[in-house]
Every structure is written in C-alpha cells, then in structure tokens.
C-alpha cells in the first residue's frame, strides 16, 4: 500500500498544473512543451493580452509575440481522468486503514464537524475533513479537481493572504513565501524556488555559521585558558616577590636592631666617664657642704642685687 501511494504521489506531481496546483482540467500544451489548465493559462495571459507586450510561459518564461494557438491535450486529459479514479479509490482505502492504526499525538480536527479527527486536508477548500466528511471529495465528481493532502496543522499559515492560495514557492528577492498567482503577477520577474529548497540553502548557511561559531568558541576557550594560566603565573610571581620583599625588610630590621644595640652600648660606655667625674664632684660637694651653706647668704644677697653691672662684677670675682 505504501508503494502504491508513493507511485500515486509521484504521478500526481506530473499531472498537476503549476498554476493552480491541482490535477489538470482541460489541459493544453504551449509551444515550449509545458502543460497547464486552459482556464488557468487564459487567466494568466488575460493581462498580457491587454498590455500587448506578448505572452510568457508561466513555467519556463519562454516569450511569444502573439498568443499561441492552444489545443487540448487529449492524451494527457485521459491520463488525468484515470488517475483521478485510481487516486480516489486508493485514498479512501488508505483513509479507512491508517486512521485506525496510526494514532497521532495531537490530531487535527475536522472543520466540518469540529470534533472528528481529520484524515485529509483539501487545498482547494482550505479545510480539513474526517473520514465521514471527506467522502464527497472522493465520490462526488464535483470535487474531482480538488487537491487532497495529508492533514496540515498549519494550513492557515500556508495560505496567501492576497489570493487565498497555498504558498508553494519562495521569492528569493523579497525573501517571502508566495503562491502560484503571486509568482505569475507581482513576482513574475523574481527568482523563486520551493520552500524546501530554500530551507536546504538556509540550513546549509546556518550549518556553516554554526561551524564558524564552534571554531570561534574553541579559540575563545583557548584564549581564556591562556589568560587563566597567565593569571596563575602572575599570582605566583607576586607571591614570590612578596616573599623576597619580606626577606629584604627582615634583614633590614635585623641590621637596624644590631645597630641599635651597638649604639646603646656605645652610649653606655660614654656615660661611664661622666658618672665617675660626677661621683668625685659629689664627694667634693659633700666636703664643701658647709662652705656652700655659708656662701648661701652671699649668693642670696647677690641675687637680690638689682644692678646688672654690679651683679656681674661680683660674679667675676
């Protein structure tokens, strides 16, 4: 069953109009070999016909001075009809089996009943349907041209606000997702690609930046490691310098202590001779105590002398 679905999806891409992104409806072929729905191509070329600037192929941009004569591709139309019948049967079979065997963590609700689990999303109706409400799309020919996909949780985010179409392209110049109508109108001269391809390019660019960041982070970590090593070396050098200074100042203090002790001893030695002389003098003073007592009166009278000249003459006697 999985192989059949893969084959159908692969074939569906070949049988899908690049303008409406739906299976061909009355397909016509341009002179450059590309196929489109007649209605889609007439709608795109309607503006070109009014401007008189010629006509461009919506897919390869081939230019035609006059409007090409378009004939229905009957072979392709028959293949599309057979594909629609086959895809309806296989899709319905796949819906009734996978919805019972493949539980989802966050199921998408049916937009019709607002309660059932959606099994398909219609890109034409812009809505999701459960097994019961998707039946009209599978059985009623009115919905034959509608596109059914696996349930899309972000359907509203994929819709172009200007044309209410699924944004299947990415405009490189304006860096935004666009729909097929945008691509044929205001973005017709822009370079475009699929969102998946653009994501691959951006992922490649991000991976390159990530690689560069890894290299820069590694270099920064290496620089930080070197700085930490230098910090340790500087700290060790400072510690050693402090120890050297402590040793120098300790030696200076020891030298000063020795000098102080020597100076004190020298002073003590110098004091011995005056002490001896003072002792002799004190002995002599004791002997002359009586004479000094007698001289007290004379000194007292001398001190009472008011004339400085007379005072000095007495002192010099």
mmCIF file of C-alpha atoms in Angstrom:
data_model
loop_
_atom_site.group_PDB
_atom_site.id
_atom_site.type_symbol
_atom_site.label_atom_id
_atom_site.label_comp_id
_atom_site.label_asym_id
_atom_site.label_seq_id
_atom_site.Cartn_x
_atom_site.Cartn_y
_atom_site.Cartn_z
ATOM 1 C CA UNK A 1 0.000 0.000 0.000
ATOM 2 C CA UNK A 2 2.835 2.406 0.839
ATOM 3 C CA UNK A 3 4.498 1.722 -2.525
ATOM 4 C CA UNK A 4 1.185 2.356 -4.340
ATOM 5 C CA UNK A 5 0.717 5.654 -2.535
ATOM 6 C CA UNK A 6 4.286 6.714 -3.343
ATOM 7 C CA UNK A 7 3.661 5.907 -7.013
ATOM 8 C CA UNK A 8 0.427 7.893 -6.968
ATOM 9 C CA UNK A 9 2.090 10.890 -5.363
ATOM 10 C CA UNK A 10 4.903 10.759 -7.894
ATOM 11 C CA UNK A 11 2.419 10.539 -10.770
ATOM 12 C CA UNK A 12 0.288 13.295 -9.240
ATOM 13 C CA UNK A 13 3.217 15.721 -9.452
ATOM 14 C CA UNK A 14 3.445 15.078 -13.191
ATOM 15 C CA UNK A 15 -0.308 15.560 -13.667
ATOM 16 C CA UNK A 16 -0.596 18.784 -11.607
ATOM 17 C CA UNK A 17 -0.970 22.248 -13.098
ATOM 18 C CA UNK A 18 1.828 24.505 -11.825
ATOM 19 C CA UNK A 19 -0.574 27.456 -11.689
ATOM 20 C CA UNK A 20 -3.490 26.117 -9.619
ATOM 21 C CA UNK A 21 -1.536 23.160 -8.155
ATOM 22 C CA UNK A 22 -4.482 20.882 -8.939
ATOM 23 C CA UNK A 23 -4.814 17.998 -11.396
ATOM 24 C CA UNK A 24 -5.150 19.239 -14.976
ATOM 25 C CA UNK A 25 -8.604 20.381 -16.079
ATOM 26 C CA UNK A 26 -8.867 20.529 -19.890
ATOM 27 C CA UNK A 27 -5.053 20.512 -20.251
ATOM 28 C CA UNK A 28 -3.417 22.422 -23.111
ATOM 29 C CA UNK A 29 0.223 22.431 -24.232
ATOM 30 C CA UNK A 30 2.274 25.547 -25.037
ATOM 31 C CA UNK A 31 4.751 25.643 -27.976
ATOM 32 C CA UNK A 32 7.590 25.246 -25.444
ATOM 33 C CA UNK A 33 6.149 21.900 -24.287
ATOM 34 C CA UNK A 34 4.617 22.755 -20.916
ATOM 35 C CA UNK A 35 1.084 21.802 -19.861
ATOM 36 C CA UNK A 36 -1.482 23.916 -17.993
ATOM 37 C CA UNK A 37 -5.206 24.018 -17.335
ATOM 38 C CA UNK A 38 -6.835 26.012 -20.127
ATOM 39 C CA UNK A 39 -8.695 28.194 -17.656
ATOM 40 C CA UNK A 40 -5.535 28.909 -15.621
ATOM 41 C CA UNK A 41 -3.482 29.832 -18.675
ATOM 42 C CA UNK A 42 -6.247 32.046 -20.097
ATOM 43 C CA UNK A 43 -6.442 33.848 -16.761
ATOM 44 C CA UNK A 44 -2.663 34.435 -16.666
ATOM 45 C CA UNK A 45 -2.496 35.596 -20.286
ATOM 46 C CA UNK A 46 -5.519 37.893 -19.974
ATOM 47 C CA UNK A 47 -3.389 40.716 -18.537
ATOM 48 C CA UNK A 48 -0.650 40.153 -21.127
ATOM 49 C CA UNK A 49 -3.233 40.371 -23.898
ATOM 50 C CA UNK A 50 -4.387 43.751 -22.604
ATOM 51 C CA UNK A 51 -0.886 45.220 -22.355
ATOM 52 C CA UNK A 52 0.167 43.989 -25.821
ATOM 53 C CA UNK A 53 3.664 43.057 -24.585
ATOM 54 C CA UNK A 54 3.448 39.457 -25.691
ATOM 55 C CA UNK A 55 2.935 36.260 -23.771
ATOM 56 C CA UNK A 56 5.272 34.308 -21.455
ATOM 57 C CA UNK A 57 5.191 30.659 -20.482
ATOM 58 C CA UNK A 58 4.361 30.589 -16.735
ATOM 59 C CA UNK A 59 6.884 27.809 -16.201
ATOM 60 C CA UNK A 60 9.975 28.454 -18.361
ATOM 61 C CA UNK A 61 9.282 32.143 -19.223
ATOM 62 C CA UNK A 62 9.534 31.489 -22.971
ATOM 63 C CA UNK A 63 8.253 34.580 -24.802
ATOM 64 C CA UNK A 64 5.686 34.543 -27.613
ATOM 65 C CA UNK A 65 4.995 37.682 -29.597
ATOM 66 C CA UNK A 66 1.469 36.548 -30.450
ATOM 67 C CA UNK A 67 -0.855 34.385 -28.436
ATOM 68 C CA UNK A 68 -0.154 30.739 -29.365
ATOM 69 C CA UNK A 69 -2.981 28.561 -30.585
ATOM 70 C CA UNK A 70 -3.763 26.192 -27.755
ATOM 71 C CA UNK A 71 -5.146 22.736 -28.434
ATOM 72 C CA UNK A 72 -6.450 20.344 -25.849
ATOM 73 C CA UNK A 73 -4.000 17.596 -24.928
ATOM 74 C CA UNK A 74 -6.411 14.677 -25.194
ATOM 75 C CA UNK A 75 -3.867 12.059 -24.166
ATOM 76 C CA UNK A 76 -2.964 13.915 -21.007
ATOM 77 C CA UNK A 77 -6.650 14.577 -20.276
ATOM 78 C CA UNK A 78 -7.400 10.844 -20.460
ATOM 79 C CA UNK A 79 -4.469 10.011 -18.178
ATOM 80 C CA UNK A 80 -5.663 12.595 -15.654
ATOM 81 C CA UNK A 81 -9.173 11.093 -15.629
ATOM 82 C CA UNK A 82 -7.802 7.608 -14.985
ATOM 83 C CA UNK A 83 -5.512 8.950 -12.301
ATOM 84 C CA UNK A 84 -8.399 10.681 -10.528
ATOM 85 C CA UNK A 85 -10.399 7.474 -10.413
ATOM 86 C CA UNK A 86 -7.420 5.468 -9.174
ATOM 87 C CA UNK A 87 -6.391 8.040 -6.579
ATOM 88 C CA UNK A 88 -9.912 8.293 -5.163
ATOM 89 C CA UNK A 89 -10.082 4.559 -4.526
ATOM 90 C CA UNK A 90 -6.606 4.372 -3.052
ATOM 91 C CA UNK A 91 -7.049 7.476 -0.918
ATOM 92 C CA UNK A 92 -10.307 6.205 0.529
ATOM 93 C CA UNK A 93 -8.736 2.816 1.240
ATOM 94 C CA UNK A 94 -5.745 4.479 2.865
ATOM 95 C CA UNK A 95 -8.018 6.740 4.947
ATOM 96 C CA UNK A 96 -10.079 3.892 6.377
ATOM 97 C CA UNK A 97 -6.987 1.897 7.377
ATOM 98 C CA UNK A 98 -4.442 4.425 8.538
ATOM 99 C CA UNK A 99 -6.868 6.344 10.725
ATOM 100 C CA UNK A 100 -7.374 3.188 12.798
ATOM 101 C CA UNK A 101 -3.772 2.017 13.032
ATOM 102 C CA UNK A 102 -1.731 5.221 13.211
ATOM 103 C CA UNK A 103 -2.636 7.292 16.281
ATOM 104 C CA UNK A 104 -1.362 10.854 16.430
ATOM 105 C CA UNK A 105 -0.230 12.739 19.500
ATOM 106 C CA UNK A 106 -2.076 15.928 18.533
ATOM 107 C CA UNK A 107 -4.814 15.065 15.987
ATOM 108 C CA UNK A 108 -6.153 17.743 13.643
ATOM 109 C CA UNK A 109 -9.878 18.276 13.982
ATOM 110 C CA UNK A 110 -12.348 18.093 11.115
ATOM 111 C CA UNK A 111 -13.502 21.558 10.044
ATOM 112 C CA UNK A 112 -16.945 20.192 9.119
ATOM 113 C CA UNK A 113 -17.972 18.556 12.394
ATOM 114 C CA UNK A 114 -15.358 20.262 14.621
ATOM 115 C CA UNK A 115 -14.962 17.042 16.587
ATOM 116 C CA UNK A 116 -13.772 14.211 14.399
ATOM 117 C CA UNK A 117 -10.137 13.530 13.635
ATOM 118 C CA UNK A 118 -9.145 14.911 10.220
ATOM 119 C CA UNK A 119 -7.678 12.410 7.793
ATOM 120 C CA UNK A 120 -7.227 14.714 4.782
ATOM 121 C CA UNK A 121 -6.805 18.398 4.042
ATOM 122 C CA UNK A 122 -8.270 19.897 0.869
ATOM 123 C CA UNK A 123 -6.040 22.617 -0.556
ATOM 124 C CA UNK A 124 -8.911 23.834 -2.729
ATOM 125 C CA UNK A 125 -11.454 24.163 0.097
ATOM 126 C CA UNK A 126 -8.722 25.192 2.523
ATOM 127 C CA UNK A 127 -10.216 22.865 5.135
ATOM 128 C CA UNK A 128 -9.544 19.511 6.801
ATOM 129 C CA UNK A 129 -12.039 16.627 6.879
ATOM 130 C CA UNK A 130 -12.569 13.442 8.834
ATOM 131 C CA UNK A 131 -13.278 10.046 7.202
ATOM 132 C CA UNK A 132 -17.002 10.729 7.024
ATOM 133 C CA UNK A 133 -16.862 14.264 5.655
ATOM 134 C CA UNK A 134 -14.117 13.568 3.106
ATOM 135 C CA UNK A 135 -16.394 11.135 1.255
ATOM 136 C CA UNK A 136 -17.905 13.825 -1.016
ATOM 137 C CA UNK A 137 -14.418 14.666 -2.254
ATOM 138 C CA UNK A 138 -13.817 11.011 -3.069
ATOM 139 C CA UNK A 139 -17.195 10.116 -4.529
ATOM 140 C CA UNK A 140 -18.780 13.272 -5.970
ATOM 141 C CA UNK A 141 -17.410 14.343 -9.423
ATOM 142 C CA UNK A 142 -17.968 17.976 -8.401
ATOM 143 C CA UNK A 143 -14.854 17.708 -6.213
ATOM 144 C CA UNK A 144 -12.762 15.911 -8.827
ATOM 145 C CA UNK A 145 -10.400 18.856 -9.273
ATOM 146 C CA UNK A 146 -9.886 19.414 -5.541
ATOM 147 C CA UNK A 147 -6.469 18.619 -4.126
ATOM 148 C CA UNK A 148 -6.321 16.309 -1.122
ATOM 149 C CA UNK A 149 -3.236 16.109 1.094
ATOM 150 C CA UNK A 150 -2.294 14.640 4.430
ATOM 151 C CA UNK A 151 -3.743 16.704 7.324
ATOM 152 C CA UNK A 152 -1.971 20.035 7.743
ATOM 153 C CA UNK A 153 -1.944 21.576 11.196
ATOM 154 C CA UNK A 154 -0.609 24.893 9.903
ATOM 155 C CA UNK A 155 -2.947 25.218 6.920
ATOM 156 C CA UNK A 156 -3.935 28.831 7.645
ATOM 157 C CA UNK A 157 -0.269 29.844 7.863
ATOM 158 C CA UNK A 158 0.344 28.414 4.382
ATOM 159 C CA UNK A 159 -2.392 30.412 2.692
ATOM 160 C CA UNK A 160 -1.533 33.543 0.694
ATOM 161 C CA UNK A 161 -3.485 36.452 2.144
ATOM 162 C CA UNK A 162 -3.772 38.148 -1.265
ATOM 163 C CA UNK A 163 -5.038 35.203 -3.364
ATOM 164 C CA UNK A 164 -6.181 32.605 -0.787
ATOM 165 C CA UNK A 165 -3.908 30.010 -2.410
ATOM 166 C CA UNK A 166 -1.351 27.697 -0.843
ATOM 167 C CA UNK A 167 2.096 29.300 -0.845
ATOM 168 C CA UNK A 168 4.119 26.719 -2.794
ATOM 169 C CA UNK A 169 7.016 28.989 -3.789
ATOM 170 C CA UNK A 170 9.631 31.192 -2.162
ATOM 171 C CA UNK A 171 10.628 34.559 -3.665
ATOM 172 C CA UNK A 172 14.389 34.939 -3.275
ATOM 173 C CA UNK A 173 14.471 38.712 -3.934
ATOM 174 C CA UNK A 174 11.725 39.574 -1.431
ATOM 175 C CA UNK A 175 12.508 36.646 0.889
ATOM 176 C CA UNK A 176 8.927 35.563 1.402
ATOM 177 C CA UNK A 177 6.670 32.632 0.583
ATOM 178 C CA UNK A 178 4.285 33.209 -2.322
ATOM 179 C CA UNK A 179 1.542 31.347 -4.180
ATOM 180 C CA UNK A 180 1.349 30.493 -7.874
ATOM 181 C CA UNK A 181 -0.681 33.645 -8.625
ATOM 182 C CA UNK A 182 1.925 35.811 -6.900
ATOM 183 C CA UNK A 183 4.583 34.099 -8.989
ATOM 184 C CA UNK A 184 2.758 34.956 -12.225
ATOM 185 C CA UNK A 185 1.906 38.531 -11.261
ATOM 186 C CA UNK A 186 3.875 40.852 -8.966
ATOM 187 C CA UNK A 187 6.747 38.361 -8.621
ATOM 188 C CA UNK A 188 6.956 37.278 -12.251
ATOM 189 C CA UNK A 189 10.412 38.847 -12.718
ATOM 190 C CA UNK A 190 11.772 37.489 -9.432
ATOM 191 C CA UNK A 191 13.874 34.420 -8.904
ATOM 192 C CA UNK A 192 11.983 31.759 -6.981
ATOM 193 C CA UNK A 193 12.331 28.227 -5.688
ATOM 194 C CA UNK A 194 10.429 25.809 -3.478
ATOM 195 C CA UNK A 195 10.354 26.412 0.289
ATOM 196 C CA UNK A 196 12.098 23.063 0.806
ATOM 197 C CA UNK A 197 14.972 24.093 -1.455
ATOM 198 C CA UNK A 198 15.250 27.473 0.261
ATOM 199 C CA UNK A 199 15.279 25.741 3.626
ATOM 200 C CA UNK A 200 18.106 23.482 2.449
ATOM 201 C CA UNK A 201 20.099 26.566 1.405
ATOM 202 C CA UNK A 202 19.431 28.366 4.666
ATOM 203 C CA UNK A 203 20.196 25.237 6.689
ATOM 204 C CA UNK A 204 23.495 24.956 4.815
ATOM 205 C CA UNK A 205 24.243 28.604 5.617
ATOM 206 C CA UNK A 206 23.292 28.095 9.267
ATOM 207 C CA UNK A 207 25.441 24.965 9.492
ATOM 208 C CA UNK A 208 28.371 26.944 8.073
ATOM 209 C CA UNK A 209 27.781 29.708 10.630
ATOM 210 C CA UNK A 210 27.459 27.074 13.345
ATOM 211 C CA UNK A 211 30.786 25.598 12.276
ATOM 212 C CA UNK A 212 32.368 29.057 12.351
ATOM 213 C CA UNK A 213 30.884 29.672 15.792
ATOM 214 C CA UNK A 214 32.307 26.361 17.014
ATOM 215 C CA UNK A 215 35.758 27.412 15.792
ATOM 216 C CA UNK A 216 35.398 30.868 17.404
ATOM 217 C CA UNK A 217 34.170 29.328 20.662
ATOM 218 C CA UNK A 218 37.113 26.922 20.666
ATOM 219 C CA UNK A 219 39.535 29.789 20.020
ATOM 220 C CA UNK A 220 37.915 31.871 22.746
ATOM 221 C CA UNK A 221 38.105 28.988 25.199
ATOM 222 C CA UNK A 222 41.781 28.523 24.312
ATOM 223 C CA UNK A 223 42.406 32.252 24.857
ATOM 224 C CA UNK A 224 40.598 32.095 28.211
ATOM 225 C CA UNK A 225 42.701 29.110 29.238
ATOM 226 C CA UNK A 226 45.864 31.006 28.340
ATOM 227 C CA UNK A 227 44.644 34.036 30.303
ATOM 228 C CA UNK A 228 43.945 31.850 33.329
ATOM 229 C CA UNK A 229 47.440 30.375 33.064
ATOM 230 C CA UNK A 230 48.914 33.877 32.843
ATOM 231 C CA UNK A 231 46.795 34.866 35.840
ATOM 232 C CA UNK A 232 48.227 31.961 37.848
ATOM 233 C CA UNK A 233 51.769 32.822 36.733
ATOM 234 C CA UNK A 234 51.224 36.471 37.708
ATOM 235 C CA UNK A 235 49.830 35.450 41.075
ATOM 236 C CA UNK A 236 52.789 33.135 41.706
ATOM 237 C CA UNK A 237 55.199 35.897 40.640
ATOM 238 C CA UNK A 238 53.513 38.349 43.017
ATOM 239 C CA UNK A 239 53.728 35.832 45.875
ATOM 240 C CA UNK A 240 57.431 35.260 45.213
ATOM 241 C CA UNK A 241 58.057 39.000 45.040
ATOM 242 C CA UNK A 242 56.307 39.487 48.388
ATOM 243 C CA UNK A 243 58.461 36.787 49.942
ATOM 244 C CA UNK A 244 61.594 38.443 48.577
ATOM 245 C CA UNK A 245 60.493 41.825 49.969
ATOM 246 C CA UNK A 246 59.671 40.275 53.340
ATOM 247 C CA UNK A 247 63.171 38.754 53.453
ATOM 248 C CA UNK A 248 64.825 42.049 52.489
ATOM 249 C CA UNK A 249 62.907 44.050 55.090
ATOM 250 C CA UNK A 250 63.500 41.379 57.728
ATOM 251 C CA UNK A 251 67.225 41.636 57.047
ATOM 252 C CA UNK A 252 66.975 45.430 57.253
ATOM 253 C CA UNK A 253 65.160 45.170 60.598
ATOM 254 C CA UNK A 254 67.782 42.755 61.932
ATOM 255 C CA UNK A 255 70.559 45.118 60.827
ATOM 256 C CA UNK A 256 68.793 48.072 62.482
ATOM 257 C CA UNK A 257 68.378 46.056 65.682
ATOM 258 C CA UNK A 258 72.106 45.290 65.723
ATOM 259 C CA UNK A 259 72.941 48.936 65.047
ATOM 260 C CA UNK A 260 70.594 49.964 67.844
ATOM 261 C CA UNK A 261 72.213 47.572 70.310
ATOM 262 C CA UNK A 262 75.684 48.771 69.352
ATOM 263 C CA UNK A 263 74.623 52.398 69.671
ATOM 264 C CA UNK A 264 73.129 51.737 73.104
ATOM 265 C CA UNK A 265 76.310 50.046 74.271
ATOM 266 C CA UNK A 266 78.359 52.931 72.915
ATOM 267 C CA UNK A 267 76.174 55.398 74.801
ATOM 268 C CA UNK A 268 76.512 53.365 77.980
ATOM 269 C CA UNK A 269 80.300 53.372 77.636
ATOM 270 C CA UNK A 270 80.287 57.096 77.042
ATOM 271 C CA UNK A 271 78.213 57.508 80.194
ATOM 272 C CA UNK A 272 80.756 55.769 82.493
ATOM 273 C CA UNK A 273 83.383 58.597 82.478
ATOM 274 C CA UNK A 274 80.860 61.361 83.289
ATOM 275 C CA UNK A 275 79.417 59.214 86.047
ATOM 276 C CA UNK A 276 82.864 58.813 87.585
ATOM 277 C CA UNK A 277 83.513 62.524 87.386
ATOM 278 C CA UNK A 278 80.104 63.247 88.878
ATOM 279 C CA UNK A 279 80.826 60.909 91.752
ATOM 280 C CA UNK A 280 84.080 62.728 92.529
ATOM 281 C CA UNK A 281 82.317 66.044 92.282
ATOM 282 C CA UNK A 282 79.525 64.892 94.554
ATOM 283 C CA UNK A 283 82.128 63.750 97.080
ATOM 284 C CA UNK A 284 83.815 67.086 96.866
ATOM 285 C CA UNK A 285 80.435 68.831 97.174
ATOM 286 C CA UNK A 286 79.708 66.889 100.310
ATOM 287 C CA UNK A 287 83.012 68.023 101.737
ATOM 288 C CA UNK A 288 82.273 71.576 100.813
ATOM 289 C CA UNK A 289 78.656 71.443 102.026
ATOM 290 C CA UNK A 290 79.422 73.540 104.976
ATOM 291 C CA UNK A 291 81.275 76.095 102.878
ATOM 292 C CA UNK A 292 78.372 76.185 100.452
ATOM 293 C CA UNK A 293 75.934 76.792 103.291
ATOM 294 C CA UNK A 294 77.992 79.710 104.376
ATOM 295 C CA UNK A 295 78.103 81.015 100.852
ATOM 296 C CA UNK A 296 74.311 80.756 100.533
ATOM 297 C CA UNK A 297 73.792 84.005 102.236
ATOM 298 C CA UNK A 298 76.267 85.697 99.950
ATOM 299 C CA UNK A 299 74.594 84.260 96.873
ATOM 300 C CA UNK A 300 71.181 85.260 98.171
ATOM 301 C CA UNK A 301 72.368 88.812 98.602
ATOM 302 C CA UNK A 302 73.929 88.630 95.182
ATOM 303 C CA UNK A 303 70.673 87.549 93.652
ATOM 304 C CA UNK A 304 68.946 90.429 95.314
ATOM 305 C CA UNK A 305 71.290 92.840 93.518
ATOM 306 C CA UNK A 306 69.259 94.973 91.131
ATOM 307 C CA UNK A 307 72.128 96.457 89.166
ATOM 308 C CA UNK A 308 73.330 94.107 86.408
ATOM 309 C CA UNK A 309 76.811 95.641 86.255
ATOM 310 C CA UNK A 310 77.374 95.260 89.967
ATOM 311 C CA UNK A 311 75.957 91.712 89.718
ATOM 312 C CA UNK A 312 78.382 90.733 87.001
ATOM 313 C CA UNK A 313 81.362 92.292 88.740
ATOM 314 C CA UNK A 314 80.642 90.276 91.887
ATOM 315 C CA UNK A 315 80.238 87.069 89.844
ATOM 316 C CA UNK A 316 83.573 87.550 88.170
ATOM 317 C CA UNK A 317 85.464 87.841 91.451
#
